[in-house]
Coordinates of C-alpha atoms in Angstrom, one line a residue:
M242 CA -22.5 -56.0 -35.9
A243 CA -23.7 -59.5 -35.1
K244 CA -22.0 -61.2 -32.3
K245 CA -19.9 -64.1 -33.4
T246 CA -20.7 -67.5 -32.0
R247 CA -18.1 -69.8 -30.6
K248 CA -17.9 -71.8 -33.9
Q249 CA -17.3 -68.6 -35.9
Q250 CA -14.6 -67.5 -33.5
Q251 CA -12.9 -70.9 -34.1
G252 CA -12.9 -70.4 -37.9
G253 CA -16.4 -71.3 -39.0
T254 CA -18.3 -69.1 -41.3
P255 CA -22.0 -68.1 -41.2
A256 CA -22.4 -70.7 -43.9
T257 CA -20.9 -73.6 -42.0
V258 CA -22.6 -72.5 -38.8
A259 CA -25.9 -72.6 -40.6
L260 CA -25.2 -76.0 -42.1
T261 CA -24.2 -77.5 -38.8
A262 CA -27.3 -75.9 -37.0
A263 CA -29.6 -77.5 -39.7
G264 CA -28.0 -80.9 -39.2
A265 CA -27.3 -81.1 -42.9
P266 CA -24.3 -83.2 -44.1
F267 CA -21.5 -81.3 -45.7
T268 CA -17.8 -81.4 -46.4
V269 CA -15.6 -78.4 -46.3
H270 CA -12.8 -77.9 -48.9
S271 CA -10.2 -75.4 -48.5
Y272 CA -7.4 -74.1 -50.9
D273 CA -5.0 -71.3 -51.2
H274 CA -6.7 -68.5 -53.0
D275 CA -4.8 -66.8 -55.8
P276 CA -5.8 -63.1 -56.1
S277 CA -4.4 -63.1 -59.6
H278 CA -6.7 -65.8 -60.9
P279 CA -9.3 -64.3 -63.3
S280 CA -12.2 -66.5 -62.0
Y281 CA -13.0 -67.4 -58.4
G282 CA -15.2 -70.4 -59.4
E283 CA -12.9 -71.8 -62.0
E284 CA -10.0 -71.4 -59.5
A285 CA -12.1 -73.3 -56.9
A286 CA -12.8 -76.2 -59.4
E287 CA -9.2 -76.4 -60.4
A288 CA -7.9 -76.4 -56.8
M289 CA -10.4 -79.1 -55.7
G290 CA -10.0 -81.2 -58.8
V291 CA -13.8 -81.1 -59.3
S292 CA -15.5 -80.7 -62.6
P293 CA -16.7 -77.1 -63.1
D294 CA -20.2 -78.2 -63.7
R295 CA -20.4 -79.3 -60.0
V296 CA -19.0 -76.2 -58.6
F297 CA -21.6 -73.5 -58.4
K298 CA -21.1 -69.7 -58.0
T299 CA -23.4 -67.5 -56.1
L300 CA -24.5 -64.3 -58.0
V301 CA -26.6 -61.4 -56.7
A302 CA -29.0 -59.8 -59.2
D303 CA -31.5 -57.0 -59.0
V304 CA -35.0 -58.3 -60.2
D305 CA -37.4 -55.5 -60.5
G306 CA -35.8 -53.7 -57.6
A307 CA -35.4 -56.6 -55.3
L308 CA -32.1 -58.4 -54.8
T309 CA -32.2 -62.1 -55.8
V310 CA -29.5 -64.7 -55.5
A311 CA -28.8 -67.1 -58.4
V312 CA -26.7 -70.2 -57.9
V313 CA -25.3 -71.5 -61.3
P314 CA -22.4 -73.7 -62.4
V315 CA -19.0 -71.9 -62.7
A316 CA -18.7 -73.4 -66.1
G317 CA -21.6 -71.3 -67.5
Q318 CA -23.2 -67.9 -67.1
L319 CA -26.4 -66.6 -65.5
D320 CA -29.3 -66.0 -67.9
L321 CA -30.8 -62.8 -66.5
K322 CA -34.0 -63.1 -68.5
A323 CA -34.6 -66.7 -67.1
L324 CA -33.8 -65.6 -63.5
A325 CA -36.4 -62.8 -63.7
A326 CA -39.0 -65.3 -65.1
A327 CA -38.2 -67.8 -62.2
V328 CA -39.1 -65.4 -59.6
G329 CA -42.0 -63.8 -61.4
G330 CA -40.2 -60.7 -62.4
K331 CA -39.8 -58.8 -65.6
R332 CA -36.2 -57.6 -65.7
A333 CA -32.9 -58.6 -64.0
T334 CA -29.6 -56.9 -64.0
M335 CA -26.5 -57.7 -62.0
A336 CA -26.5 -56.1 -58.5
D337 CA -24.0 -53.5 -57.5
P338 CA -21.1 -55.5 -56.0
A339 CA -20.8 -53.2 -52.9
L340 CA -24.6 -53.6 -52.3
A341 CA -24.3 -57.3 -52.8
E342 CA -21.5 -57.5 -50.1
R343 CA -23.4 -55.3 -47.7
T344 CA -26.7 -57.2 -48.0
T345 CA -25.1 -60.7 -47.8
G346 CA -22.4 -60.0 -45.4
Y347 CA -19.8 -61.7 -47.6
V348 CA -17.2 -60.4 -50.0
R349 CA -17.2 -60.8 -53.7
G350 CA -15.7 -64.2 -54.7
G351 CA -16.9 -65.5 -51.2
I352 CA -20.6 -65.0 -51.3
S353 CA -22.3 -68.0 -50.1
P354 CA -26.0 -68.8 -50.7
L355 CA -26.0 -70.0 -47.0
G356 CA -25.9 -67.9 -43.9
Q357 CA -26.4 -64.5 -45.5
R358 CA -26.9 -61.5 -43.3
K359 CA -30.3 -60.8 -45.1
K360 CA -32.1 -63.8 -46.4
L361 CA -32.7 -63.2 -50.1
P362 CA -35.0 -65.1 -52.6
T363 CA -32.8 -67.7 -54.2
V364 CA -32.9 -69.6 -57.4
L365 CA -30.7 -72.8 -57.9
D366 CA -30.0 -73.8 -61.5
A367 CA -31.9 -76.9 -62.4
S368 CA -28.7 -78.6 -63.5
A369 CA -27.7 -79.0 -59.9
S370 CA -30.2 -81.9 -59.5
A371 CA -28.1 -84.0 -62.0
H372 CA -25.4 -84.3 -59.2
T373 CA -25.2 -86.1 -55.9
T374 CA -23.3 -83.3 -54.5
I375 CA -22.3 -79.8 -55.6
C376 CA -19.9 -77.2 -54.2
V377 CA -20.7 -73.7 -53.2
S378 CA -18.8 -70.9 -51.5
A379 CA -18.5 -71.5 -47.7
G380 CA -18.4 -67.7 -47.2
R381 CA -14.8 -67.0 -47.8
R382 CA -12.4 -67.0 -50.7
G383 CA -10.6 -70.3 -50.8
L384 CA -13.3 -72.1 -48.9
E385 CA -16.1 -74.3 -50.4
V386 CA -18.7 -76.6 -48.9
E387 CA -19.9 -79.8 -50.7
L388 CA -23.5 -80.8 -50.1
A389 CA -26.5 -82.4 -51.7
P390 CA -28.3 -80.0 -54.1
E391 CA -31.6 -80.8 -52.3
D392 CA -30.1 -79.8 -49.0
L393 CA -29.0 -76.4 -50.4
R394 CA -32.4 -75.9 -52.0
K395 CA -34.3 -76.6 -48.8
L396 CA -31.9 -74.5 -46.5
T397 CA -32.2 -71.5 -48.9
D398 CA -35.9 -72.0 -49.8
A399 CA -34.7 -71.9 -53.5
V400 CA -36.7 -72.3 -56.6
L401 CA -35.2 -74.9 -59.0
A402 CA -35.2 -73.4 -62.5
P403 CA -33.0 -73.4 -65.6
V404 CA -31.2 -70.0 -65.0
G405 CA -27.7 -71.0 -66.1
R406 CA -26.5 -71.3 -69.7
P407 CA -23.2 -72.6 -71.2
G408 CA -20.3 -70.2 -71.1

């Protein structure tokens, strides 16, 4: 078990600690998570009053046997075929949720593309570049970070590709 830093002990998450360490500007948004809400991402958009095309969900997929992160708008869905192509793979399926949680160090509904326990290849949907800022999970249900898409891309070494499709 990794030792928690002083910031984490004071309520920070690995995602916010990573952003702070990188010197990237970001804003934290928190809201009361409703466990009965059918969609974590849509709940975040509603609670923050932000358009669902600016709130991005973090999904973990298995591409040819390798876990890969996809960051797509909550208003749509992940195109698994496009994700596989974006990382030079042939076939993608959604990863087992328990494996995704163990590998990233986050719980489902709170998986952040930042500060993961094991850094995974990441693909950011190309639609992110149409926005000045986007919101992604800060590593806990009910907590989001808003940042520039280019900062997210750089910090995660993400490939920018059209991997989302309308819901």
